[in-house]
GROMACS .gro file of C-alpha atoms in nm:
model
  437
    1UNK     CA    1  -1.873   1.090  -0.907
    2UNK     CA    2  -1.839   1.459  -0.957
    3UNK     CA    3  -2.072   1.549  -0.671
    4UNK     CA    4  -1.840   1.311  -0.468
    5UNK     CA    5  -1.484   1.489  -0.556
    6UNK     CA    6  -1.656   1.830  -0.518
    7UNK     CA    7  -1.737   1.652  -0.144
    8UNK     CA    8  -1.355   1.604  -0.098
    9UNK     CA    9  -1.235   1.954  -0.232
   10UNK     CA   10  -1.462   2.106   0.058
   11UNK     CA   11  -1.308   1.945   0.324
   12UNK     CA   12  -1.079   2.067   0.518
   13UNK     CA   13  -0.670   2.034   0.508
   14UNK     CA   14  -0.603   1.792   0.756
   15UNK     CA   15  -0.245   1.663   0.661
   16UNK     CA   16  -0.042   1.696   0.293
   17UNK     CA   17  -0.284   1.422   0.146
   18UNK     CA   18  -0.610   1.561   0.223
   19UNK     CA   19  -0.806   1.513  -0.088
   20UNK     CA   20  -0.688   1.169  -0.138
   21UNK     CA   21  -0.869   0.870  -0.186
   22UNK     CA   22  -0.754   0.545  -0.088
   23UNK     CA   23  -0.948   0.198  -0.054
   24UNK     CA   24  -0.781  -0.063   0.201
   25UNK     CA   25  -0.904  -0.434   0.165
   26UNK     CA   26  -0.917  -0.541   0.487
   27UNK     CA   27  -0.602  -0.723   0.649
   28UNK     CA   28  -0.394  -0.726   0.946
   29UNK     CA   29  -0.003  -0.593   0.968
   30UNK     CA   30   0.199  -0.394   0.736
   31UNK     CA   31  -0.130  -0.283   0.505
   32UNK     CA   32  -0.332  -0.144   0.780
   33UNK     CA   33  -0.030   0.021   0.911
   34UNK     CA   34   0.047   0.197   0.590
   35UNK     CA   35  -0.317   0.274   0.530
   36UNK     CA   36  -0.253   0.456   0.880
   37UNK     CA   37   0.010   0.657   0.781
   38UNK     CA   38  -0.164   0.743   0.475
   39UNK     CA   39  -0.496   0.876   0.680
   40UNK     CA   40  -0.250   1.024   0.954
   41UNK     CA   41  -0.117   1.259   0.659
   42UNK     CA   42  -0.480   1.351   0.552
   43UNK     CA   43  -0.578   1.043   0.302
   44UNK     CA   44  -0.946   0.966   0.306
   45UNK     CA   45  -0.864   0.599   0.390
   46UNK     CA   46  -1.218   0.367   0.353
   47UNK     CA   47  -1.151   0.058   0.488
   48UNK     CA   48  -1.328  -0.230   0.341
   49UNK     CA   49  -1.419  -0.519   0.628
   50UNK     CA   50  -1.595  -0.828   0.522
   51UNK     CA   51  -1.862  -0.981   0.781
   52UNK     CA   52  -1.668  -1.207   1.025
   53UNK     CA   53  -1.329  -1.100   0.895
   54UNK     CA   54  -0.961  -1.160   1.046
   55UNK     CA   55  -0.870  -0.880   1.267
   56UNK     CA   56  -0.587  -0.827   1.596
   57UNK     CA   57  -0.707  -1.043   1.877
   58UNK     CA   58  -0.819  -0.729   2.037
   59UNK     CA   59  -1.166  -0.512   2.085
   60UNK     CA   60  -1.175  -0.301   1.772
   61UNK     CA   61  -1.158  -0.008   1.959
   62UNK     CA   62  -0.785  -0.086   2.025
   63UNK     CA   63  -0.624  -0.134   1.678
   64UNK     CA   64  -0.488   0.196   1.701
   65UNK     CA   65  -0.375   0.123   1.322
   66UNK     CA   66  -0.769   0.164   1.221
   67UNK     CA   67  -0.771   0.519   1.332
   68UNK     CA   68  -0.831   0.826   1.140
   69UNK     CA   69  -1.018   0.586   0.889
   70UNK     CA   70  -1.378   0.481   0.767
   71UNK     CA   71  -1.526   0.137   0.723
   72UNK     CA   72  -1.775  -0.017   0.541
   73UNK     CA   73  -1.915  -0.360   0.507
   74UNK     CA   74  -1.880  -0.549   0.180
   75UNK     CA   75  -1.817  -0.941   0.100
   76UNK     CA   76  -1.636  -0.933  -0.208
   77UNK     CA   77  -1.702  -1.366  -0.262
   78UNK     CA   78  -2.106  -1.190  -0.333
   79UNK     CA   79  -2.131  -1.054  -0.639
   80UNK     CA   80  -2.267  -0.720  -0.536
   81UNK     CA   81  -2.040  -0.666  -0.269
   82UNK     CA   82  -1.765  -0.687  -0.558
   83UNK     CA   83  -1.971  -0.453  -0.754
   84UNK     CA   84  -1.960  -0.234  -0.460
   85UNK     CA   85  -1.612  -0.288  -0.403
   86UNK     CA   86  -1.548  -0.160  -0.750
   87UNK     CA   87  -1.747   0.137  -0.743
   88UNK     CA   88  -1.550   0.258  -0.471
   89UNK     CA   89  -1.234   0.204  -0.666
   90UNK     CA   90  -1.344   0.355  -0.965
   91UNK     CA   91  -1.382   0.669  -0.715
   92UNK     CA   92  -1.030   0.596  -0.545
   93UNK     CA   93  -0.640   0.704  -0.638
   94UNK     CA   94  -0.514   0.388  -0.413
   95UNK     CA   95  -0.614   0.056  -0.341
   96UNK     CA   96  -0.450  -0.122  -0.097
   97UNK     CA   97  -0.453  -0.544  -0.080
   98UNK     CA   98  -0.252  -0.817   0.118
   99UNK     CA   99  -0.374  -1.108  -0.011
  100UNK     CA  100  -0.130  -1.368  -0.179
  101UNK     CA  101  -0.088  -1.350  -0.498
  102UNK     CA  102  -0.380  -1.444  -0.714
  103UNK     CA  103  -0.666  -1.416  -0.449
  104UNK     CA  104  -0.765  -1.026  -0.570
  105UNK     CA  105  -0.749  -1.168  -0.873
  106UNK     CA  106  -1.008  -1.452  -0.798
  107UNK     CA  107  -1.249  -1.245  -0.608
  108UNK     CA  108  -1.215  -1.020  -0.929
  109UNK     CA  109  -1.068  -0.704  -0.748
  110UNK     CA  110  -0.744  -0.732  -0.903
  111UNK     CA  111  -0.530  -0.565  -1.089
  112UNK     CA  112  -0.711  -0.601  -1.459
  113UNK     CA  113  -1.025  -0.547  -1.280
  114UNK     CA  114  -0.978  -0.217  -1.109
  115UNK     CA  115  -0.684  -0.030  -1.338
  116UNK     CA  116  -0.957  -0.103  -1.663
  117UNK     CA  117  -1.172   0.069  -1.504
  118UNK     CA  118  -0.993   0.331  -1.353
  119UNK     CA  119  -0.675   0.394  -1.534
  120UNK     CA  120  -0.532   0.613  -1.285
  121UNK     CA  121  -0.552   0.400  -1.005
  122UNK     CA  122  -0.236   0.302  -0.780
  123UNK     CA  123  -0.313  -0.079  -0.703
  124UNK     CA  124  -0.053  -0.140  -0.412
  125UNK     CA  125   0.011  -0.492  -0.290
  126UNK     CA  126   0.150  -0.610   0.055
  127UNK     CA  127   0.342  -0.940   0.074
  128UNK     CA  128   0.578  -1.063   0.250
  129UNK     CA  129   0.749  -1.325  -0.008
  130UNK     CA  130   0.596  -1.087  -0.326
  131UNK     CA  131   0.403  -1.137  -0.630
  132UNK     CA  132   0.670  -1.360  -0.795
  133UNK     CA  133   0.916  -1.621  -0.710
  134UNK     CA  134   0.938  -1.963  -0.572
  135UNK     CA  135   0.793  -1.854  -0.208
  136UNK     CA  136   0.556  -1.602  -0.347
  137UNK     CA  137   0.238  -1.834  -0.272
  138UNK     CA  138   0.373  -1.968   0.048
  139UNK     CA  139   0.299  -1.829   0.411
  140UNK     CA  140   0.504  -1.639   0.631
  141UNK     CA  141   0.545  -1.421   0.911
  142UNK     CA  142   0.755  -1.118   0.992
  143UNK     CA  143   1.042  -1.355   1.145
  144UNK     CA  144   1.064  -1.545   0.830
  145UNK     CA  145   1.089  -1.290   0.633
  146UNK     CA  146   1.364  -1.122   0.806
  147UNK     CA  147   1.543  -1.443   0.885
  148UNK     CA  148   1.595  -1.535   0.468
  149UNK     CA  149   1.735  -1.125   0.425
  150UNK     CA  150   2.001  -1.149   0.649
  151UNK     CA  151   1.887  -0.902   0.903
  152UNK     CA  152   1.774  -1.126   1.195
  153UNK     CA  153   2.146  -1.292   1.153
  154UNK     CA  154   2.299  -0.986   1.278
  155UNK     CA  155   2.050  -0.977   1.592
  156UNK     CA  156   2.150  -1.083   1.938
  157UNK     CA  157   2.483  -1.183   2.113
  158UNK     CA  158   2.770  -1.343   1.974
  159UNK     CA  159   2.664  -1.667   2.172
  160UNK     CA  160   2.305  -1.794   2.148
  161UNK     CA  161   2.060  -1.769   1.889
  162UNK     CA  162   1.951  -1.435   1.702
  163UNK     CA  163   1.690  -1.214   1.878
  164UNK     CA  164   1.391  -1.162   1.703
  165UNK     CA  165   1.324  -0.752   1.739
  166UNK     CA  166   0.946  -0.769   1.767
  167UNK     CA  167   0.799  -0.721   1.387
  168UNK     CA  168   0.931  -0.421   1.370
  169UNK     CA  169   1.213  -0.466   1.122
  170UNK     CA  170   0.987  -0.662   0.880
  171UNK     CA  171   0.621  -0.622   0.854
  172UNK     CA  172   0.660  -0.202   0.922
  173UNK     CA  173   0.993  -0.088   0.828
  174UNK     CA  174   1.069  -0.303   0.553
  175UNK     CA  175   0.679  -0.372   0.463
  176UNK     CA  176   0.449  -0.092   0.576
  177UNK     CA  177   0.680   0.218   0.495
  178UNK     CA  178   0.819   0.109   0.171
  179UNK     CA  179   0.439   0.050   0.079
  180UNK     CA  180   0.438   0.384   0.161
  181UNK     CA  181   0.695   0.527  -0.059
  182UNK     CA  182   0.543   0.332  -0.338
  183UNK     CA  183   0.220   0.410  -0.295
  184UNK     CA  184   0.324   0.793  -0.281
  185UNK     CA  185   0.597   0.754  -0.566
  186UNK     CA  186   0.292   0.613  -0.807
  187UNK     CA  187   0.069   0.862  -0.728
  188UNK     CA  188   0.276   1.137  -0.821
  189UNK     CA  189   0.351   0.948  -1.153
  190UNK     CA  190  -0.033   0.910  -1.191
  191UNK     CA  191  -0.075   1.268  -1.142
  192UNK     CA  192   0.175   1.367  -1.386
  193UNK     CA  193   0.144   1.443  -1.750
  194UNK     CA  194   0.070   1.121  -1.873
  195UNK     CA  195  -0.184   1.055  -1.605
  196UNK     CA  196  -0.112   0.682  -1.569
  197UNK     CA  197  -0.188   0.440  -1.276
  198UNK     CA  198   0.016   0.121  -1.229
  199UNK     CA  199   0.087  -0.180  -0.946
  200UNK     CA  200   0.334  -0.106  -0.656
  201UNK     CA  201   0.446  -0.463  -0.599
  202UNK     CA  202   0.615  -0.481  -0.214
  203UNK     CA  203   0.725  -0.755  -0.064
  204UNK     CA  204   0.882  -0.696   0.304
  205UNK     CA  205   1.209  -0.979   0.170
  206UNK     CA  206   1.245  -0.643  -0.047
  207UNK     CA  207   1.219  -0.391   0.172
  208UNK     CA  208   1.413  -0.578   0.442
  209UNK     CA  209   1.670  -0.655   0.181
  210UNK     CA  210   1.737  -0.293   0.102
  211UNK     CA  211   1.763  -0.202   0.438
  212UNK     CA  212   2.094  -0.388   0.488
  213UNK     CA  213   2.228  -0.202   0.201
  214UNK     CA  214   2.523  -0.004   0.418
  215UNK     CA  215   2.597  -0.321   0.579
  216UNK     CA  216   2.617  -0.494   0.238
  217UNK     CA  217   2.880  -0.202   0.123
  218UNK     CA  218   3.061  -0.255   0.422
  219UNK     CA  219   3.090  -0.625   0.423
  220UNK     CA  220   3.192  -0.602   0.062
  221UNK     CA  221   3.475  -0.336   0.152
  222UNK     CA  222   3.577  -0.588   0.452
  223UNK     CA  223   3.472  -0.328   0.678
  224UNK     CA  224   3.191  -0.602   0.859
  225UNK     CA  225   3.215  -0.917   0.954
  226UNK     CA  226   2.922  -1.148   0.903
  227UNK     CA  227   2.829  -1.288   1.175
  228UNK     CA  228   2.662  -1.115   1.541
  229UNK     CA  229   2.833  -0.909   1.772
  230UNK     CA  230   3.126  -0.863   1.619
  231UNK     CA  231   3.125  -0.493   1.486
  232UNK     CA  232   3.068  -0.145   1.561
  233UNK     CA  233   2.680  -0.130   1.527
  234UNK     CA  234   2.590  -0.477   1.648
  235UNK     CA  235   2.656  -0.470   2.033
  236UNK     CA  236   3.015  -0.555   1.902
  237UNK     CA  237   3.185  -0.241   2.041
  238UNK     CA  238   3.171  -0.185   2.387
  239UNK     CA  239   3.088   0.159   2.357
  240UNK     CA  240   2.808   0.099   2.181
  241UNK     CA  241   2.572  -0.105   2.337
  242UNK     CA  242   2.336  -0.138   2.677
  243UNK     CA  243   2.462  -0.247   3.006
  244UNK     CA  244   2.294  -0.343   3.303
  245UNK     CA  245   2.244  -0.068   3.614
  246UNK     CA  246   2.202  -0.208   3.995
  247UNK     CA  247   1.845  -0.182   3.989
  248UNK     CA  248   1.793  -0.415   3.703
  249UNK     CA  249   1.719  -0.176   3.498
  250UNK     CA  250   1.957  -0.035   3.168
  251UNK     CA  251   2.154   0.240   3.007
  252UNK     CA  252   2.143   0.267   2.611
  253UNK     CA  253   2.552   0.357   2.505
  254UNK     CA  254   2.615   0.513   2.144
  255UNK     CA  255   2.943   0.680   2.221
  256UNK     CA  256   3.096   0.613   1.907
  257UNK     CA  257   3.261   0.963   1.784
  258UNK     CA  258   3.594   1.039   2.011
  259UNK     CA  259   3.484   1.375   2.153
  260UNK     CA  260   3.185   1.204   2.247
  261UNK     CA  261   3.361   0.886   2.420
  262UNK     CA  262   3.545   1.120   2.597
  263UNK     CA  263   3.263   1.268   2.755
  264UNK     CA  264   3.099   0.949   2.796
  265UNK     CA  265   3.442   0.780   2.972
  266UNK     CA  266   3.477   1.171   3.176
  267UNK     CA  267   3.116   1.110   3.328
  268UNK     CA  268   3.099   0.760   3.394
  269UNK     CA  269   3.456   0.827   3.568
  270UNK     CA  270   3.671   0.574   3.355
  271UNK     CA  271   3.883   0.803   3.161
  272UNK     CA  272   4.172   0.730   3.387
  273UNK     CA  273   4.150   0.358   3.410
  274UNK     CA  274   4.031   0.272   3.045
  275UNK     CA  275   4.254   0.091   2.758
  276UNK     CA  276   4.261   0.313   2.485
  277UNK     CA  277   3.913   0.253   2.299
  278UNK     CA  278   4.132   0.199   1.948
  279UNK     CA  279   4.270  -0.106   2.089
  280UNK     CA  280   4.048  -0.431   1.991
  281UNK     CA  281   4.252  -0.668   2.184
  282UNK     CA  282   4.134  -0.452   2.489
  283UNK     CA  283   3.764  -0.426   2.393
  284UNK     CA  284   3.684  -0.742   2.654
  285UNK     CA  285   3.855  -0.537   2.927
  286UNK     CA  286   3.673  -0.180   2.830
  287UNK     CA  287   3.349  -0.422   2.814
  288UNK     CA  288   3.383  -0.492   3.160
  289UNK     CA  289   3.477  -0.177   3.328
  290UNK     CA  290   3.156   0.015   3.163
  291UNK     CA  291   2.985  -0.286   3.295
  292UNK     CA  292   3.113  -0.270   3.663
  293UNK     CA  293   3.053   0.113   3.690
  294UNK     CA  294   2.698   0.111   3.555
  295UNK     CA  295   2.612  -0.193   3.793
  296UNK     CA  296   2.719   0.058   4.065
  297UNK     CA  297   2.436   0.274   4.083
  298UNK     CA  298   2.073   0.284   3.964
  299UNK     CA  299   1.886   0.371   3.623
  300UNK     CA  300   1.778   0.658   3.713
  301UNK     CA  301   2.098   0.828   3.909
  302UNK     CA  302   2.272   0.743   3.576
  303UNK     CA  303   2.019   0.932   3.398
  304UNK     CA  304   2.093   1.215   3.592
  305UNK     CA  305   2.468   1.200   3.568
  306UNK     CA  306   2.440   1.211   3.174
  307UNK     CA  307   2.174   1.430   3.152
  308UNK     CA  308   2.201   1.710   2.910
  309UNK     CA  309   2.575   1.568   2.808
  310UNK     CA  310   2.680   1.482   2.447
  311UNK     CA  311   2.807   1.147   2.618
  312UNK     CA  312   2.538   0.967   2.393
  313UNK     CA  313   2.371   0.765   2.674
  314UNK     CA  314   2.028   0.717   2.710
  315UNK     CA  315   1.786   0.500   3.004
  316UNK     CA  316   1.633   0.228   2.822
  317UNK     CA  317   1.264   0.278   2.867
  318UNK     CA  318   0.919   0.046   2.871
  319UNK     CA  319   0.684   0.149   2.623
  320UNK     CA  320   0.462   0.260   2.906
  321UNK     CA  321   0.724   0.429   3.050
  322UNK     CA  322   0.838   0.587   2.701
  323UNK     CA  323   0.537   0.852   2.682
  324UNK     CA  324   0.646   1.002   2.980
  325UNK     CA  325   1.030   1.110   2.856
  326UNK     CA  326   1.086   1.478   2.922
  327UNK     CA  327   1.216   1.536   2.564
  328UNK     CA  328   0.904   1.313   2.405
  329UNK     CA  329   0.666   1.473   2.625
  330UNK     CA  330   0.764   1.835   2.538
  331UNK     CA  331   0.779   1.730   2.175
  332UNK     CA  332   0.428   1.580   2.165
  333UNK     CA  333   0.598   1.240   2.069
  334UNK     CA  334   0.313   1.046   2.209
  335UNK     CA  335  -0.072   1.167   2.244
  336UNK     CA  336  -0.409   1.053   2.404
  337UNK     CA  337  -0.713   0.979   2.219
  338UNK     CA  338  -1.037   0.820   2.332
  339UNK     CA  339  -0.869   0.687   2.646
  340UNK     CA  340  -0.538   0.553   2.430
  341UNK     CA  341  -0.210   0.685   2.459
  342UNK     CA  342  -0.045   0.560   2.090
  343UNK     CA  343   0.210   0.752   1.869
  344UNK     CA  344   0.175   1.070   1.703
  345UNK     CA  345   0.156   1.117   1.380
  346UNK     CA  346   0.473   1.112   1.189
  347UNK     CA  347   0.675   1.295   1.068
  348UNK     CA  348   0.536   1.692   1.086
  349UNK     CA  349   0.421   1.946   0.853
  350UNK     CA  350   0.466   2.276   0.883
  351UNK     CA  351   0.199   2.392   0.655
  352UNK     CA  352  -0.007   2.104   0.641
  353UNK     CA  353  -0.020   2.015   0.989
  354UNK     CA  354  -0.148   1.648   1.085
  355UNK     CA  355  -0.383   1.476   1.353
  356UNK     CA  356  -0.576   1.189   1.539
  357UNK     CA  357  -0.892   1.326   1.406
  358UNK     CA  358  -1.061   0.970   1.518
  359UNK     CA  359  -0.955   0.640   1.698
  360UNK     CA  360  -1.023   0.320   1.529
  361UNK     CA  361  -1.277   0.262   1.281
  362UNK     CA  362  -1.526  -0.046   1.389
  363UNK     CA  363  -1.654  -0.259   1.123
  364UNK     CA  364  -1.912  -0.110   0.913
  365UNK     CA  365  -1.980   0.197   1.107
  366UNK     CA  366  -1.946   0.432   0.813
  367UNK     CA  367  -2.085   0.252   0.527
  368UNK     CA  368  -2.395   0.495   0.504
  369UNK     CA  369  -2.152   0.777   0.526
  370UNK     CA  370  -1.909   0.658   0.272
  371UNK     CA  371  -2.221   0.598   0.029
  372UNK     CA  372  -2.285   0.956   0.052
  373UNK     CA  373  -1.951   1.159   0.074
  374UNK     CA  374  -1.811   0.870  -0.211
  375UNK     CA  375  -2.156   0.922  -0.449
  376UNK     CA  376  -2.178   0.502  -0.451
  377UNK     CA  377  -2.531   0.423  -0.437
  378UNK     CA  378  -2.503   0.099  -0.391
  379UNK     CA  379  -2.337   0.092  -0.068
  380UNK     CA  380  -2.656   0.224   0.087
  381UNK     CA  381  -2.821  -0.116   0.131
  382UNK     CA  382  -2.538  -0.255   0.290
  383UNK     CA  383  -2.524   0.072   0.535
  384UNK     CA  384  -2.869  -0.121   0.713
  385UNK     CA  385  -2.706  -0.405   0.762
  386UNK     CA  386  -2.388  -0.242   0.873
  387UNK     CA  387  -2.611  -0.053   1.116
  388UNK     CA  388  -2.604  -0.309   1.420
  389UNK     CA  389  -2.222  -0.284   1.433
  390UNK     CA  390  -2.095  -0.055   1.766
  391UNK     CA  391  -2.074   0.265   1.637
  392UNK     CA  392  -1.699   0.417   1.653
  393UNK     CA  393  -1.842   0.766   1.568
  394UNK     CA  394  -1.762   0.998   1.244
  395UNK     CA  395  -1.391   0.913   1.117
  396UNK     CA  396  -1.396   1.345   1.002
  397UNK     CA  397  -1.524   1.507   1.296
  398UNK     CA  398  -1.547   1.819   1.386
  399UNK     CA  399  -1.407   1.828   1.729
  400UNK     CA  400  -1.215   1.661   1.999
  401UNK     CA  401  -0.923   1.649   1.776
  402UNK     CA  402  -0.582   1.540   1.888
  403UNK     CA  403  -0.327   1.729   1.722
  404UNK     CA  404   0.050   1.683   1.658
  405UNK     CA  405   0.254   1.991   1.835
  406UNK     CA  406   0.451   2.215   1.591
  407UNK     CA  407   0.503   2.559   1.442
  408UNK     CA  408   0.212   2.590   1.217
  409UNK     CA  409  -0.161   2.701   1.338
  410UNK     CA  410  -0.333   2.327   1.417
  411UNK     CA  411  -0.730   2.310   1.196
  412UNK     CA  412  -0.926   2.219   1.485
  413UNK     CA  413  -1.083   1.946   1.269
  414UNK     CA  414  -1.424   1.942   1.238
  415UNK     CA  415  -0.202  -0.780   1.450
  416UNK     CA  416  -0.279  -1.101   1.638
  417UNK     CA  417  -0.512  -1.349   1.506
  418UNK     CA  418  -0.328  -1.542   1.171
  419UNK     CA  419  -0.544  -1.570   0.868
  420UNK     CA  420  -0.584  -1.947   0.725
  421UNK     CA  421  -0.274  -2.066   0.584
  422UNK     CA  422  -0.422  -2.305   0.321
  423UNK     CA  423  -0.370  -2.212  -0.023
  424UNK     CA  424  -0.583  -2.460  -0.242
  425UNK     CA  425  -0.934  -2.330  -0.123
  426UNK     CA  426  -1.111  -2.205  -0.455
  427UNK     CA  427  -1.439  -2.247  -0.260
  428UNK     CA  428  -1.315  -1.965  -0.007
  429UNK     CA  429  -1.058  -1.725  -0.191
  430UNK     CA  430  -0.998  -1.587   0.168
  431UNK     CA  431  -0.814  -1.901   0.252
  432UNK     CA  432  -0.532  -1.740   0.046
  433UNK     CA  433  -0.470  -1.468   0.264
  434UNK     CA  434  -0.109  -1.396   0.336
  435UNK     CA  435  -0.043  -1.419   0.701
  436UNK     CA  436   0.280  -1.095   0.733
  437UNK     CA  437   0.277  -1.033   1.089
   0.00000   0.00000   0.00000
């Protein structure tokens, strides 16, 4: 184990968490995605597949949220593959698991299994419901999730039904990031004087929950009224919203401040016509003016007109088209790696400096790798059978790095397919997955 950490400390800095050591149990969703943002900051992330595992229904080479990680090949229901599994958390600071509550525990990788045996260790768990409550063993998805919290209530137009925003709100911003903080919260409490590890319990009801938490002061000061489009920040206001342009396309309106409405009304050549914006009773007739003089011309000649103004307005782009935005193309926004254009790393560093150092990890192709640079012996028989699986190359390479742009020198460094729903399946602990996407 000492051979193995002596490993880490001569590798180089590739992000603010380089030299740590984080074990993912396979899933799909909000833990991958945080076990991305932990290797896109540096984190050795070892990703632990099982053979015929739940994945994206995509090629492996896609899930963008497998890159800058390892994988190895381990069935924890096999008794060695749990002893395996264990070695490499004894070796770890973080383990990361989405199962429902109960399953680690049965496949005896949870919580009393890996923190005896590594005291330090940050066990984080990924639920949607949690690890307690009335729903905590039931399925879900993202839209559930977000529909019990409130926040898919305030989604969509007055009339109509609430618009689900992709699972975006839930599985990554109210699941994957605040697995995030918790993770990183822990392991600074691990690493302080009293050296202790402990379980990070996040549930994305929680995480959506706190979300809402200006609305919630708001609503409680009167200041928002509960139901859609009916306030400032919900498509409510008609100066802050999107409206429609005469190619079909649309402009994004966040002209909320009065020096900036001004500008906004000055270039969109309403300022003389308009009902004074303070005036409620006149937001219908405001509503439809905007609308009648964007309809008049095209996307991108409204682009133009507000370009470089503190109107506020922005075009409202594709994701394909999004990479190719003057201001996220000079920043570095998005990047290409093995044929994929996908996100940058975020957010930057200006001393630690971060990377796509490798695209997505393929079942199994490090496990030989990870035996060595992890000192766990016992992974080396499973690296044979993990050797028939495509290779996706070394996850720490030392070239063909894609960088994030910045100030600071760059180290040129060297979901989707459900899981089974069925929770009384002793015979296959697997079955108990929690489905959060």
């Amino acid at each position: 184990m000492a051979a193995a950490r002596e490993a880490a400390e001569r590798e180089p800095v590739r992000g603010p968490l380089s030299g740590v050591r984080v074990v993912e149990l396979a899933g799909i969703g909000p833990g991958p995605f945080a076990a991305m943002t932990l290797a896109d900051l540096g984190a050795d992330v070892v990703r632990v597949d099982r053979p015929g595992g739940g994945s994206l229904a995509i090629p492996a080479q896609y899930d963008v949220t497998n890159r800058n990680k390892r994988s190895v090949l381990l069935d924890l229901k096999d008794e060695e593959g749990r002893e395996t599994a264990l070695a490499l958390t004894d070796r770890a600071d973080v383990l990361i698991e989405g199962f429902r509550p109960g399953v680690a525990e049965r496949l005896g990788v949870g919580p009393d299994d890996c923190l005896a045996r590594n005291p330090r260790l940050v066990y984080a768990r990924m639920t949607g419901w949690g690890q307690e409550g009335p729903l905590a063993e039931r399925a879900g998805h993202d839209i559930g999730y977000i529909a019990v919290t409130g926040a898919l209530g305030m989604t969509g137009p007055a009339e109509g039904p609430p618009v689900a925003p992709a699972n975006l709100l839930g599985d990554y911003a109210g699941g994957s990031l605040y697995l995030v903080i918790g993770i990183l919260s822990a392991l600074h409490h691990a690493r302080g004087p009293r050296g202790e590890g402990q379980v990070v319990d996040a549930a994305i009801v929680d995480g959506t929950s706190h979300l809402t938490a200006m609305i919630q002061g708001m609503l409680a000061a009167g200041g928002w009224q509960d139901r859609r489009a009916a306030n400032l920040l919900d498509g409510g206001c008609p100066f802050y919203g999107t409206y429609a342009t005469s190619d079909g396309g649309f402009m994004a309106v966040g002209a909320l401040e009065p020096r900036f409405y001004a500008r906004f009304a000055g270039l969109l050549g309403i300022a003389d016509e308009a009902p004074p914006r303070e005036d409620l009773a006149a937001w219908g007739e405001l509503r439809e003016l905007i609308a009648a003089r964007f309809a008049s011309r095209t996307r991108a000649e409204w682009t133009e007109v507000f370009q470089g103004s503190d109107a506020c307005v922005a075009p409202v782009l594709s994701l394909t088209e999004a990479p190719a935005h003057p201001h996220l193309a000079a920043r570095g926004t998005y990047l290409e790696h093995d044929g994929i254009t996908q996100p940058a790393p975020a957010p930057r560093f200006s001393a630690t400096p971060t990377g796509v150092y490798a695209g997505p990890a393929r079942p199994g192709a490090h496990t030989a790798q990870v035996a060595h640079d992890w000192d766990v012996p016992s992974l080396a028989p499973s690296a044979a059978s993990a050797a028939c699986a495509p290779s996706a190359g070394d996850a720490r390479p030392t070239s063909g790095t894609s960088e994030v742009p910045g100030d600071a020198p760059r180290a040129q460094g060297g979901p989707s397919e459900a899981l089974a729903d069925t929770q009384d399946a002793p015979a296959d602990p697997f079955e108990g997955e929690h489905p959060t996407s």
